[in-house]
Amino acid sequence: MIEVYIDGASTGNPGLAGAGIFIKANGAVDHFSFPLGEMTSHEAEFAALIKALIICSEKGYKTVSFRTDSKIVEDTLEKRYAKREPFKTLLNEALGHIDNFDLFFIKWIPSKNNAVADQLARKAIQMNRK
């Protein structure tokens, strides 16, 4: 089972944002930091999810277990429903990727258990400034 830890962060609401992704796969680990420009923290969480889904798809993973400290991302995916934009569009984009996996799981975890992805997201925010 591939374990994927994701986090999005923003300096304001909206503000400079970044996505952090930490993947544990078959004994190897990958770290990713993506600057996202300006967006809200919730949008950054969804952007981290989508970027991680794309990475996993490109690597050919078929069974993935995602971890997030964002209740909004976890709840939205579990219900497969978002009431407002931009979350409806972000959800639909994520579902388009998720449906390509044989098995997809997402679980909420406390922020303290998502420290690596959080550090990667904060690093990505700094990359916006360069």
Short mmCIF file of C-alpha atoms in Angstrom, two decimals:
data_model
loop_
_atom_site.label_atom_id
_atom_site.label_comp_id
_atom_site.label_asym_id
_atom_site.label_seq_id
_atom_site.Cartn_x
_atom_site.Cartn_y
_atom_site.Cartn_z
CA MET A 1 0.00 0.00 0.00
CA ILE A 2 1.36 3.40 -0.99
CA GLU A 3 1.05 6.00 1.81
CA VAL A 4 0.66 9.62 0.72
CA TYR A 5 0.74 12.53 3.16
CA ILE A 6 -0.52 15.87 1.82
CA ASP A 7 -0.72 19.40 3.15
CA GLY A 8 -1.52 22.81 1.79
CA ALA A 9 -0.58 26.06 3.48
CA SER A 10 -1.22 29.73 2.87
CA THR A 11 0.20 32.92 4.39
CA GLY A 12 -3.23 34.55 4.37
CA ASN A 13 -6.74 33.99 3.20
CA PRO A 14 -5.87 34.39 0.37
CA GLY A 15 -2.11 34.62 0.43
CA LEU A 16 0.98 32.97 -0.97
CA ALA A 17 0.38 29.24 -0.87
CA GLY A 18 2.24 25.97 -1.19
CA ALA A 19 1.61 22.25 -1.38
CA GLY A 20 3.64 19.60 0.40
CA ILE A 21 3.54 15.91 -0.49
CA PHE A 22 5.34 13.04 1.23
CA ILE A 23 5.03 9.58 -0.33
CA LYS A 24 6.13 6.28 1.21
CA ALA A 25 6.22 3.55 -1.42
CA ASN A 26 7.87 0.14 -1.25
CA GLY A 27 10.53 1.25 1.21
CA ALA A 28 11.36 4.47 -0.65
CA VAL A 29 10.26 8.00 0.16
CA ASP A 30 9.62 10.99 -2.08
CA HIS A 31 9.29 14.64 -1.02
CA PHE A 32 7.60 17.32 -3.13
CA SER A 33 7.09 21.05 -2.62
CA PHE A 34 4.96 23.01 -5.09
CA PRO A 35 4.54 26.79 -4.95
CA LEU A 36 0.92 27.60 -5.77
CA GLY A 37 0.86 31.38 -6.10
CA GLU A 38 -1.97 33.13 -4.28
CA MET A 39 -4.95 31.19 -2.93
CA THR A 40 -6.78 30.36 0.30
CA SER A 41 -5.58 27.69 2.69
CA HIS A 42 -8.51 25.41 1.76
CA GLU A 43 -7.76 25.80 -1.95
CA ALA A 44 -4.11 24.93 -1.19
CA GLU A 45 -5.24 21.74 0.58
CA PHE A 46 -7.18 20.67 -2.51
CA ALA A 47 -4.29 21.65 -4.79
CA ALA A 48 -1.98 19.42 -2.73
CA LEU A 49 -4.45 16.56 -3.11
CA ILE A 50 -4.69 16.99 -6.89
CA LYS A 51 -0.92 17.28 -7.37
CA ALA A 52 -0.39 14.14 -5.27
CA LEU A 53 -3.01 12.24 -7.28
CA ILE A 54 -1.25 13.20 -10.50
CA ILE A 55 2.15 12.10 -9.14
CA CYS A 56 0.75 8.75 -7.99
CA SER A 57 -0.94 8.20 -11.33
CA GLU A 58 2.26 9.04 -13.24
CA LYS A 59 4.18 6.57 -11.07
CA GLY A 60 1.66 3.87 -11.92
CA TYR A 61 0.41 3.32 -8.38
CA LYS A 62 -2.95 1.55 -8.30
CA THR A 63 -3.66 1.32 -4.55
CA VAL A 64 -3.09 4.47 -2.51
CA SER A 65 -3.87 5.58 1.01
CA PHE A 66 -3.87 9.34 1.52
CA ARG A 67 -3.48 11.15 4.84
CA THR A 68 -4.53 14.77 5.35
CA ASP A 69 -4.94 17.09 8.31
CA SER A 70 -7.73 18.92 6.44
CA LYS A 71 -11.20 17.86 7.58
CA ILE A 72 -12.68 19.79 4.66
CA VAL A 73 -10.75 17.75 2.09
CA GLU A 74 -11.52 14.46 3.82
CA ASP A 75 -15.23 15.23 4.33
CA THR A 76 -15.69 16.56 0.79
CA LEU A 77 -14.10 13.46 -0.72
CA GLU A 78 -16.00 11.05 1.51
CA LYS A 79 -19.32 12.70 0.57
CA ARG A 80 -18.24 13.34 -3.03
CA TYR A 81 -20.05 16.65 -2.68
CA ALA A 82 -19.12 20.33 -2.46
CA LYS A 83 -21.75 23.05 -2.22
CA ARG A 84 -19.76 26.06 -3.44
CA GLU A 85 -17.11 27.08 -5.92
CA PRO A 86 -14.19 26.77 -6.19
CA PHE A 87 -14.54 23.54 -4.22
CA LYS A 88 -17.02 21.96 -6.65
CA THR A 89 -14.52 22.34 -9.49
CA LEU A 90 -11.60 21.15 -7.35
CA LEU A 91 -13.60 18.14 -6.14
CA ASN A 92 -14.56 17.16 -9.68
CA GLU A 93 -10.94 17.41 -10.80
CA ALA A 94 -9.82 15.25 -7.87
CA LEU A 95 -12.54 12.66 -8.52
CA GLY A 96 -11.47 12.42 -12.15
CA HIS A 97 -8.04 11.31 -10.94
CA ILE A 98 -9.28 9.16 -8.05
CA ASP A 99 -11.50 7.08 -10.30
CA ASN A 100 -8.36 5.89 -12.17
CA PHE A 101 -7.06 4.04 -9.08
CA ASP A 102 -8.06 0.49 -8.20
CA LEU A 103 -8.29 1.48 -4.53
CA PHE A 104 -8.21 4.94 -3.01
CA PHE A 105 -8.46 5.71 0.69
CA ILE A 106 -8.30 9.02 2.50
CA LYS A 107 -8.00 9.47 6.23
CA TRP A 108 -7.89 12.55 8.43
CA ILE A 109 -4.92 12.69 10.78
CA PRO A 110 -3.94 15.28 13.40
CA SER A 111 -1.54 18.00 12.25
CA LYS A 112 1.18 16.64 14.55
CA ASN A 113 1.18 13.44 12.49
CA ASN A 114 1.54 15.37 9.23
CA ALA A 115 4.67 17.34 10.07
CA VAL A 116 6.73 16.33 7.03
CA ALA A 117 4.05 17.37 4.51
CA ASP A 118 3.51 20.59 6.49
CA GLN A 119 7.22 21.46 6.32
CA LEU A 120 7.22 20.76 2.57
CA ALA A 121 4.18 23.03 2.09
CA ARG A 122 5.86 25.84 4.05
CA LYS A 123 9.01 25.40 1.97
CA ALA A 124 6.84 25.76 -1.16
CA ILE A 125 5.44 29.07 0.14
CA GLN A 126 9.01 30.39 0.34
CA MET A 127 9.62 29.20 -3.24
CA ASN A 128 6.89 31.65 -4.37
CA ARG A 129 9.07 34.51 -3.16
CA LYS A 130 12.15 33.60 -5.21
#
